[in-house]
Coordinates of C-alpha atoms and ligand atoms in Angstrom, one line a residue:
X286 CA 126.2 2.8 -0.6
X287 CA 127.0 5.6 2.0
X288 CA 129.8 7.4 0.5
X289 CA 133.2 6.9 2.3
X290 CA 133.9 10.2 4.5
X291 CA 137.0 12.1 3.5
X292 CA 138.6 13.6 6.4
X293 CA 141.8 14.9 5.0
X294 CA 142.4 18.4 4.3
X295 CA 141.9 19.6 0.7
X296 CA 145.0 20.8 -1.2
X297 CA 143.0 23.7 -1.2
X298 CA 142.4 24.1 2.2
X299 CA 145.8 22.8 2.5
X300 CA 147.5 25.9 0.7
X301 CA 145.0 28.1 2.3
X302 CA 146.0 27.0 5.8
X303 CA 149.8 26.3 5.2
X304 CA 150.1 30.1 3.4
X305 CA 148.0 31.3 6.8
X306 CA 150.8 29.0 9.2
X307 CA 153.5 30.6 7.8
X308 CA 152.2 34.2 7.9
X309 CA 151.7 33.1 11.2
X310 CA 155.4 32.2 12.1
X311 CA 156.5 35.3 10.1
X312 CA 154.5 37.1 12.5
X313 CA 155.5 35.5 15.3
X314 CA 159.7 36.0 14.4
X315 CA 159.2 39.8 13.4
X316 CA 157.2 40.3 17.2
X317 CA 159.5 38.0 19.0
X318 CA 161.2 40.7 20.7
X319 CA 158.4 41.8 22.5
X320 CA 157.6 38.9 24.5
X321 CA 159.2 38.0 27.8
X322 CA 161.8 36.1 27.1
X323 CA 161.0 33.2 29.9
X324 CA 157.8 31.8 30.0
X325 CA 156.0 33.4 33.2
X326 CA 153.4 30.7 33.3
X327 CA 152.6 28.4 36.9
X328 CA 153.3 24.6 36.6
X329 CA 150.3 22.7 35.5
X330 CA 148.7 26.4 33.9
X331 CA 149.2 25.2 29.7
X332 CA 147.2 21.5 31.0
X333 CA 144.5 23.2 33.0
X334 CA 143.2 25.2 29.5
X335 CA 143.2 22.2 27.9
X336 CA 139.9 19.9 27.3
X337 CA 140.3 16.3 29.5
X338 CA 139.6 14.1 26.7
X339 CA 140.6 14.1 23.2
X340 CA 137.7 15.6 20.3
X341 CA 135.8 12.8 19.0
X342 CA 134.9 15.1 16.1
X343 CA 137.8 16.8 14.2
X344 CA 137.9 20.5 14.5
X345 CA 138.1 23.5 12.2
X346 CA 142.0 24.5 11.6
X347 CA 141.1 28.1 12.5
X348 CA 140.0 26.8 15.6
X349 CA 143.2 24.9 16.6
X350 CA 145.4 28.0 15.4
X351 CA 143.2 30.1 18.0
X352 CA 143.7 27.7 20.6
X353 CA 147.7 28.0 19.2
X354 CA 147.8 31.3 20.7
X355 CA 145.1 31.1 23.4
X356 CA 146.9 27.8 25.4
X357 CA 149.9 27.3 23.6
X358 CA 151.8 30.6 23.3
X359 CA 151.5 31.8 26.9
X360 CA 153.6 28.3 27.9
X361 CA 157.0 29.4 25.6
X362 CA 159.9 30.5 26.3
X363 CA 161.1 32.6 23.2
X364 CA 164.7 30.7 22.5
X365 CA 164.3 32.8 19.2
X366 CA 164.2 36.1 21.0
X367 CA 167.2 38.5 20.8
X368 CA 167.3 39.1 24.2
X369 CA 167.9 35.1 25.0
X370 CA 171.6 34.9 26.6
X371 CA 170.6 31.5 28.2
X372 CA 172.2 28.5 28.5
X373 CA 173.7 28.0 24.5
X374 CA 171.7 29.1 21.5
X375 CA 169.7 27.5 18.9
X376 CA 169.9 29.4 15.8
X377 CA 167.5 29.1 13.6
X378 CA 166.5 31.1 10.2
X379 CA 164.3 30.9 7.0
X380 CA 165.9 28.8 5.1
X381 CA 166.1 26.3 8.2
X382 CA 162.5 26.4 8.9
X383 CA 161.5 25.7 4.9
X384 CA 164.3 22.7 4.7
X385 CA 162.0 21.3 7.9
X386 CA 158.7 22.1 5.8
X387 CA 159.7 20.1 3.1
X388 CA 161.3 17.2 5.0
X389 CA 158.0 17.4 6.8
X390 CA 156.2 17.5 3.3
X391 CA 158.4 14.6 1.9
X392 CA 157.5 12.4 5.0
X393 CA 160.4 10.2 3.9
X394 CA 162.3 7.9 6.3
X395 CA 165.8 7.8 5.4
X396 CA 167.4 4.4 7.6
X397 CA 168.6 3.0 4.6
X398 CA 170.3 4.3 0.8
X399 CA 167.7 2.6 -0.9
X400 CA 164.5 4.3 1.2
X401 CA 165.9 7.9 -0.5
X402 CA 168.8 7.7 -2.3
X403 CA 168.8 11.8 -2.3
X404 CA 169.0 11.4 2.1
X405 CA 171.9 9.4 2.2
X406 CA 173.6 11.5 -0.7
X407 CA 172.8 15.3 0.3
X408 CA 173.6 14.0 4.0
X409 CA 177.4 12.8 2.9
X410 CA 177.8 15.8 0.7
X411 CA 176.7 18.5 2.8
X412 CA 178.9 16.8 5.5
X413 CA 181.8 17.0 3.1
X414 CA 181.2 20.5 2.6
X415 CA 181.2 21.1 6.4
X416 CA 184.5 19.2 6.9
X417 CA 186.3 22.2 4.3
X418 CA 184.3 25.0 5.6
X419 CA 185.8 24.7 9.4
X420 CA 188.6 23.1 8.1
X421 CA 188.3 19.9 9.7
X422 CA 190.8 16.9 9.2
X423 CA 190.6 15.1 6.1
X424 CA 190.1 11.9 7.4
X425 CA 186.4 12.8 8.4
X426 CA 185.5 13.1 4.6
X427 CA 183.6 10.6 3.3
X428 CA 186.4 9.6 0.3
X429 CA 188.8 8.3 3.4
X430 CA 187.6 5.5 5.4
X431 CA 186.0 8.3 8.2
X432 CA 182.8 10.0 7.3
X433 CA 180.3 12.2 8.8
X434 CA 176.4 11.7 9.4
X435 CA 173.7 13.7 11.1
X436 CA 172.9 13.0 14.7
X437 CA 169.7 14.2 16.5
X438 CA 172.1 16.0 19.4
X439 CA 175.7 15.7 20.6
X440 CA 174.0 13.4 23.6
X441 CA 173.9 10.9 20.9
X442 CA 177.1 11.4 19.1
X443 CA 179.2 11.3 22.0
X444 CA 177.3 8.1 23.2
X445 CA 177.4 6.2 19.3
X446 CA 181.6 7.3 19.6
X447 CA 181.7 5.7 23.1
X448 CA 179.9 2.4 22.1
X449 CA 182.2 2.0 19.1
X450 CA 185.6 2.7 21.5
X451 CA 183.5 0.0 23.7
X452 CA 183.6 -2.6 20.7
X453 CA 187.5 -1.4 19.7
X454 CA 188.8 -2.1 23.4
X455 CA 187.6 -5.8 23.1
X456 CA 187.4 -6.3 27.1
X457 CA 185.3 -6.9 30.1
X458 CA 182.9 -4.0 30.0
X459 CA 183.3 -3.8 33.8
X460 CA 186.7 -2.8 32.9
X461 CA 186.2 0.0 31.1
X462 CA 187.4 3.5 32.2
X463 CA 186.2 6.5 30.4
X464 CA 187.9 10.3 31.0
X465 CA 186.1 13.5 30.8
X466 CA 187.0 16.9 32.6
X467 CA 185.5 18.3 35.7
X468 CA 183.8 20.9 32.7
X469 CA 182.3 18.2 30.1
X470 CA 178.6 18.3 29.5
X471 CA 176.4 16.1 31.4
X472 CA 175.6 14.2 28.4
X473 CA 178.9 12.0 28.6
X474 CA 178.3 10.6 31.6
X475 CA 174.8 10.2 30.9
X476 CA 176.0 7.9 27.8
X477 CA 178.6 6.0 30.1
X478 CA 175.2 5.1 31.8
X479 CA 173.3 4.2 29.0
X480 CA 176.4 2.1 27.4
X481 CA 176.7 0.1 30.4
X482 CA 179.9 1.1 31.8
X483 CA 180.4 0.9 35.0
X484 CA 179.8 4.6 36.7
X485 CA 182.6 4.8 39.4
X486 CA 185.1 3.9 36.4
X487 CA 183.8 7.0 34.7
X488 CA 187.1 10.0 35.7
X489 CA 186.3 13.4 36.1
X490 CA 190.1 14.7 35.5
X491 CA 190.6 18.2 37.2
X492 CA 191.2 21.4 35.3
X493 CA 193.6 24.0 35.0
X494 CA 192.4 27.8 35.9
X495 CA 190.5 28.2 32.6
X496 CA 188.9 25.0 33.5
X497 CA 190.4 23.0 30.7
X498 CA 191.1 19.3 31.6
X499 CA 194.6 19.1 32.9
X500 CA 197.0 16.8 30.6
X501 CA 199.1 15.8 33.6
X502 CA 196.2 15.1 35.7
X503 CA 195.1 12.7 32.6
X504 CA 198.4 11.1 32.5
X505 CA 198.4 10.3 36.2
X506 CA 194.8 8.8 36.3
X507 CA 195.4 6.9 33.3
X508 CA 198.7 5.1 34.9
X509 CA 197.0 4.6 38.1
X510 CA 194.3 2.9 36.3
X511 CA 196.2 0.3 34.2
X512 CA 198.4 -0.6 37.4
X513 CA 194.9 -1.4 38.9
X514 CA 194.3 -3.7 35.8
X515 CA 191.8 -1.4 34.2
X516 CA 191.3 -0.9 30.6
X517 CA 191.4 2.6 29.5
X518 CA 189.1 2.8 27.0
X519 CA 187.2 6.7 26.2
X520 CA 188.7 10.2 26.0
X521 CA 186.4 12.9 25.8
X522 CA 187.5 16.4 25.4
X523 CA 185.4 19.4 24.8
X524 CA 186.1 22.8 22.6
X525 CA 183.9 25.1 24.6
X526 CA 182.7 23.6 27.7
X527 CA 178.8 24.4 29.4
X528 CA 179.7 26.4 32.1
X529 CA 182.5 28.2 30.7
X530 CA 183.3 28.2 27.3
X531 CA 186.6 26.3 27.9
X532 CA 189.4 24.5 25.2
X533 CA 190.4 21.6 26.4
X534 CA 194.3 21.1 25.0
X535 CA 193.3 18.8 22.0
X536 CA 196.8 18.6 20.8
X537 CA 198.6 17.5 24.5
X538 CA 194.9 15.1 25.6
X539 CA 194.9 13.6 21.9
X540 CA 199.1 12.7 22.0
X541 CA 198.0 10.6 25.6
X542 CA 195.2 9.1 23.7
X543 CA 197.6 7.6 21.0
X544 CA 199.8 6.4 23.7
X545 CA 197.5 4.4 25.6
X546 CA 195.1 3.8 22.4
X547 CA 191.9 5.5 24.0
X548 CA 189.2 6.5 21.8
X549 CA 189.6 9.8 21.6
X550 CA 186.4 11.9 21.0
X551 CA 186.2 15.6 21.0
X552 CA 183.0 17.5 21.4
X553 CA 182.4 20.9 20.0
X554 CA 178.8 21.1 20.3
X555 CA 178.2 25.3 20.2
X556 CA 181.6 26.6 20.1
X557 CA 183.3 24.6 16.9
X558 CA 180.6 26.3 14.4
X559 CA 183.4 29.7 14.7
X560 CA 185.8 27.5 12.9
X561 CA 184.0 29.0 9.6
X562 CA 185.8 32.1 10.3
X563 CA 189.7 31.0 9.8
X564 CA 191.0 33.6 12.5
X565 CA 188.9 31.0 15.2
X566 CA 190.3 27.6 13.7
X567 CA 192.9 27.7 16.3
X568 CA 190.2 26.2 18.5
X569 CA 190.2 22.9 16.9
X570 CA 194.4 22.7 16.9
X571 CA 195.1 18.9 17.7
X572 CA 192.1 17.9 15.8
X573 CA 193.7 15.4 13.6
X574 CA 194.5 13.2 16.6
X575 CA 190.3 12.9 17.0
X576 CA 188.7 9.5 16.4
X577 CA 185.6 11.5 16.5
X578 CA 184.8 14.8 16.5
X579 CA 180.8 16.9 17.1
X580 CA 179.3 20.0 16.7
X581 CA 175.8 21.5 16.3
X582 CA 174.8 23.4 13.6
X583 CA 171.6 23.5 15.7
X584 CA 173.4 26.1 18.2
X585 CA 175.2 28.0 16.6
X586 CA 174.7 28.1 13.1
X587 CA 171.0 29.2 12.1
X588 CA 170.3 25.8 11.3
X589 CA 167.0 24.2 13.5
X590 CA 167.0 21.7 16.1
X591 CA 168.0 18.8 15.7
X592 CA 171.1 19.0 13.4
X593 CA 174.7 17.6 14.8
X594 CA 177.2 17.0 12.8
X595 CA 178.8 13.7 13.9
X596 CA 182.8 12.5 12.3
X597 CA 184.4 9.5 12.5
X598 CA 188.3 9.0 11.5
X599 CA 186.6 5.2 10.7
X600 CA 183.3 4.3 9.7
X601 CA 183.9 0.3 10.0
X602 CA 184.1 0.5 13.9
X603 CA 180.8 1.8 13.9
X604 CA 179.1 -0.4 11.9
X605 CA 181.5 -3.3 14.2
X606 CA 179.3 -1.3 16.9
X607 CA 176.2 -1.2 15.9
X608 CA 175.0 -3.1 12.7
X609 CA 172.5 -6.1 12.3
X610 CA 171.1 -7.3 9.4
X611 CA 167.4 -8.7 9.7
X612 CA 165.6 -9.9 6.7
X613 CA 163.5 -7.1 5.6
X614 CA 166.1 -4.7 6.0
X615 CA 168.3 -6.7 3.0
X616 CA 168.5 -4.9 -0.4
X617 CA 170.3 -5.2 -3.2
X618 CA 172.1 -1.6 -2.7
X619 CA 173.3 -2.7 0.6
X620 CA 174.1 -5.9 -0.9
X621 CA 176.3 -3.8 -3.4
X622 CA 178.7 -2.3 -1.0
X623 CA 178.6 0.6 -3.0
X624 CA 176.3 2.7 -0.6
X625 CA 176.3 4.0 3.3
X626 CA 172.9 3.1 5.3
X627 CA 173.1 5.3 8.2
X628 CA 171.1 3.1 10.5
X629 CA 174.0 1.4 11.0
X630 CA 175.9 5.0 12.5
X631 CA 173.0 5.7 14.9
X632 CA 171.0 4.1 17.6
X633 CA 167.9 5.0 16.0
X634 CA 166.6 2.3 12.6
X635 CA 164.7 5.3 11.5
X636 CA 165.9 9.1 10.7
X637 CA 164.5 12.2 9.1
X638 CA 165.8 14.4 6.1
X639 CA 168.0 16.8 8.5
X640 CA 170.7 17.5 5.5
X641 CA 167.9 19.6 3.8
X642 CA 167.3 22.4 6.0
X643 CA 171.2 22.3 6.4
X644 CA 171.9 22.3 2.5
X645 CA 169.4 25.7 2.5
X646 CA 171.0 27.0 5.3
X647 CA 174.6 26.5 3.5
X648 CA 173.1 27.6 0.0
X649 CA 171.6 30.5 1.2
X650 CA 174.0 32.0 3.6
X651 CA 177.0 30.8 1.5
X652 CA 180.5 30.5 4.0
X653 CA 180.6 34.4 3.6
X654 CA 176.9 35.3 5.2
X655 CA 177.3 32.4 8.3
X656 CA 180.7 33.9 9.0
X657 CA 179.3 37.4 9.5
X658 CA 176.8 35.9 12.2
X659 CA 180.0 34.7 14.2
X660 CA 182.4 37.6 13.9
X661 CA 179.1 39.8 15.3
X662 CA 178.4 37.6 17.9
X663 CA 181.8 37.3 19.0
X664 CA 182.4 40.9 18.7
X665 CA 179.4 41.5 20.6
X666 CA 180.7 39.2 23.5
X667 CA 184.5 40.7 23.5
X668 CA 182.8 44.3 23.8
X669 CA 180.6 42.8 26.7
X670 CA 183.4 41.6 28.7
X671 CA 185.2 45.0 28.3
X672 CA 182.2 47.2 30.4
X673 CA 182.5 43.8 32.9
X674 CA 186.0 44.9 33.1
X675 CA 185.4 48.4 33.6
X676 CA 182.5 48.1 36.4
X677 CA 183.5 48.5 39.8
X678 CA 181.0 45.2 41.6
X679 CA 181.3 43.2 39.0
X680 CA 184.4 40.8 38.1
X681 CA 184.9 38.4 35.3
X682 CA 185.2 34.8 35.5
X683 CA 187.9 32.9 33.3
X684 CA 189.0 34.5 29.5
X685 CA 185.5 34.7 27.1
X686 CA 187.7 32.8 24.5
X687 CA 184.4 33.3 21.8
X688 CA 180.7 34.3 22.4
X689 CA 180.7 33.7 26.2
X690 CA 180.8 35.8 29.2
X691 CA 181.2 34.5 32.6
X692 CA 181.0 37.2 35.5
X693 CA 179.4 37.5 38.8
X694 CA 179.2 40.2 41.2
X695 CA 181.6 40.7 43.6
X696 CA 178.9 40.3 46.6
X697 CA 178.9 36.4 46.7
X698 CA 176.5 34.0 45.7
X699 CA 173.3 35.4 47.3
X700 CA 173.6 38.6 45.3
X701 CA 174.3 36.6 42.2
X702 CA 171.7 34.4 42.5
X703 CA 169.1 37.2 43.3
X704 CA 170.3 38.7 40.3
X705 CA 169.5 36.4 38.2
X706 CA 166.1 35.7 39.6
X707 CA 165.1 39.3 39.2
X708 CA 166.0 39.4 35.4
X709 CA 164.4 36.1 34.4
X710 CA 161.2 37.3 35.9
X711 CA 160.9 40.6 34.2
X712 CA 160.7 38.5 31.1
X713 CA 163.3 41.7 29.8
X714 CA 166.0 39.4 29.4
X715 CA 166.9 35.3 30.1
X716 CA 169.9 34.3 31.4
X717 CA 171.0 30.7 33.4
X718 CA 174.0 30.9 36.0
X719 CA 176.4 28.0 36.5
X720 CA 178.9 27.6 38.9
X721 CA 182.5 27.7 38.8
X722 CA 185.3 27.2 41.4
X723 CA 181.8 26.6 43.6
X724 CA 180.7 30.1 42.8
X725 CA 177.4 31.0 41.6
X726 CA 178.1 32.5 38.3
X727 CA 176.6 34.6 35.5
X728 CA 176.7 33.5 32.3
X729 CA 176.0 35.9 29.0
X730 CA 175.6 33.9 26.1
X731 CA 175.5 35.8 23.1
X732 CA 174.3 34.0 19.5
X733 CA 171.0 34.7 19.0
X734 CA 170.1 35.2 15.4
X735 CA 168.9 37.8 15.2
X736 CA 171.0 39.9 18.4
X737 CA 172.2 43.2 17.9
X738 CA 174.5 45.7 19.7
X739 CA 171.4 47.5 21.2
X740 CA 170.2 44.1 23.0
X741 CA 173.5 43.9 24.6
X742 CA 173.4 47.2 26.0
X743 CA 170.3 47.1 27.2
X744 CA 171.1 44.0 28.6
X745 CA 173.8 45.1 30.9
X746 CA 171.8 48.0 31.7
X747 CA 169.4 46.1 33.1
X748 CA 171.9 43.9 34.6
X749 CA 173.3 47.1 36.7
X750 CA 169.8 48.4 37.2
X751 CA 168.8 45.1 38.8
X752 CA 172.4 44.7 40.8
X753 CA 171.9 48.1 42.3
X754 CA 168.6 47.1 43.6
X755 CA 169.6 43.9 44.9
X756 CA 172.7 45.6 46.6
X757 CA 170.1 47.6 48.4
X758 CA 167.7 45.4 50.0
X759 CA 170.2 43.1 51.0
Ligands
LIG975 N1 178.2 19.2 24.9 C1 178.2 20.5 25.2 C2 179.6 21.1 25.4 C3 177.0 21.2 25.4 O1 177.1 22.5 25.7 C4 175.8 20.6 25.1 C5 174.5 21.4 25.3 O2 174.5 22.6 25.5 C6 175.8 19.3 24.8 C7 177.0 18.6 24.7 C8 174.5 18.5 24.6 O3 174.0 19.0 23.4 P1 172.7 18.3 22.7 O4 171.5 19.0 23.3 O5 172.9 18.5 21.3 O6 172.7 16.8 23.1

């Protein structure tokens, strides 16, 4: 009889090409800096190097690592670079990247208690942990009837909150109104999409001149809407908006929310990580008024993609919202009532073992060493804003509450926009414009791991280097 092939790795070759990968990402991090920031490739350049068809004979490990930095590398854009002041971060670190190792090493699928008991349990714990660490409202621990669970983004949170306040309002869907400000992330209305709601019943409530969502404008919609015979149904405020790093008022939003009983969900994706540091909690005032609340340890606090951090004041309106018990999925655990599936607080059946890399992140930081990365980064951003101040073509855009500075050049949009354009391409630096009160505006968002003081200088150096030239040839 032929012997059966074995086409798995050894352990040996195993070690000997998992010791090699991580050299290899070690090697990558410690370089990081000197690679241009945006990816400069052409569309369609990565697909072109590689082969049309799949290998019908496996290959040699050293040969896909080649390929790795032959096809692959060429095609990034280095999020991990200091000198990334793009859109919002996503912080990673050592600690993050080993928790995904092992997760990836454990291959576990955590939907229910019983398919890893240590999932469910590390998941609630660490959660816990979170909930005293920023200070959060006690009813989001998991020994009131709230809790907290991992999402994959704050896209999902915010949808799973908005398909439980569309089982609590109990009416015709096409009934449904949901508020969000001018500011909220795209995501929300995305969700209303996705949750069936009806899109022209979706409110985008104007803002006040920091761009946070307007209480009285709230109140006014709202009223107009039940005199119309509409069911007001989803509130969603945000603690650091995209464009702007804007605080909705939780306390005056949430008080109307209780009123009219809305759902009342608050999303703190990047900025609600600085509540580690107490002198920042002030963001998340009102917060005890949230039926849910979100952020992402995956921007902002050195923890890897995908980690949100999801609350709910009660956890029995989302299983109301989205449990179902088929056959195979019964267990004697579940059975129990002594346990929490988290299938039953996602879309998703299946989920991975996020709390890990979070639990190593926590451990090895502790409170003290992820507080540091904050107060730097927010020093680092109020120091930024200081030499926007002090330069003659340049103006500033709103109050950088945190880590975010919005300024454009006094020339109008053309000039902005040209700005830009010039520093992406010289791969120096990366930054994405938005725009606010229909202005093209520059946005510097600084939280980075590893960004230091000398980044930021250069930054704006190159910033007036590349504004003076503009200013010229225009
Ligand atoms: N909410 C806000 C305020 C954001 O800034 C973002 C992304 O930057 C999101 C939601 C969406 O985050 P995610 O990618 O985790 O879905």
């Amino acid at each position: 009889m032929i012997p059966e092939q074995d086409y798995h790795m050894s352990p040996e070759e195993f070690r000997r090409w998992g010791y090699k990968t991580i050299d290899w990402i070690a090697n990558y991090l410690e370089n990081v800096e000197n690679l241009p920031v945006l990816s400069q490739v052409e569309p369609g350049e990565i697909r072109a190097k590689l082969p049309e068809t799949a290998p019908q004979k496996g290959e040699s490990f050293e040969e896909i690592l080649k390929d790795l930095d032959r096809i692959i590398m060429p095609g990034i854009t280095h999020w991990q670079s200091p000198n990334f002041f793009a859109f919002f971060p996503t912080g990673i670190s050592a600690p993050s990247i080993l928790g995904e190792l092992i997760s990836a090493g454990l291959g576990i699928q955590g939907m229910l208690w019983a398919t890893s008991p240590a999932c469910t349990e590390l998941e609630t714990h660490v959660l816990d942990w979170l909930v005293d660490m920023l200070a959060l409202p006690e009813h989001f621990k998991s020994s009131s009837a709230g809790g907290g669970v991992i999402q994959d983004s704050a896209s999902s949170a915010s949808l799973v909150a908005l398909l439980a306040a569309r089982e609590q309002a109990k009416a015709d869907i096409n009934n449904l109104v949901t508020y969000i400000s001018t500011q909220a992330h795209s995501s929300i209305e995305k969700g209303v999409k996705i949750a069936g709601l009806r899109r022209e019943n979706l409110r985008l409530i104007e803002v006040d001149g920091n761009y946070a969502m307007s209480p009285d404008a709230l109140q006014q919609c709202i009223e107009a809407d039940i005199k119309a015979g509409l069911t007001p149904c989803y509130l969603a405020a945000t603690v650091g908006t995209t464009s702007s790093n804007a605080i909705d008022p939780i306390p005056e939003l949430g008080a109307i929310a209780q009123k009219y009983n809305i759902w009342f969900h608050v999303d703190g994706a990047m900025s609600g990580t600085a509540a580690l540091c107490p002198e920042f909690r002030w963001i998340h005032q009102g917060l005890e008024l949230a039926d849910s609340y979100c952020f992402n340890p995956h921007k902002w606090m050195l923890t890897n993609f995908d980690c949100t951090s999801f609350y709910v004041r009660d956890r029995t309106k989302l299983n109301q919202a989205l449990s179902i018990m088929p056959e195979y999925l019964k267990n004697q655990a579940t059975e129990s009532g002594k346990v929490i599936d988290y299938r039953d607080w996602q879309i998703s059946l299946g989920r991975r073992f996020r709390s890990l890399k979070l639990w190593f992140v926590i451990r090895h930081y502790g409170i003290e060493g992820l507080q540091h990365y904050i107060r730097k980064h927010i020093a680092l951003a109020q120091e930024f804003t200081e030499w926007v101040k002090s330069h003659p073509q340049f103006e500033l855009v709103g109050n950088p509450p945190l880590n975010l500075v919005c300024f454009r050049h006094k020339g109008g949009d053309e000039i902005n926009q040209a700005i830009v354009n010039s520093l992406n391409s010289s791969g120096k630096v990366y930054l994405t414009p938005t725009k606010l009160d229909q202005k093209v505006t520059l946005r510097m968002s600084i939280g980075q791991a590893t960004t230091e003081k000398s980044n930021v200088e250069q930054a704006w150096k190159l910033i007036c280097q590349v504004a003076e030239s503009v200013e010229a040839n225009t």
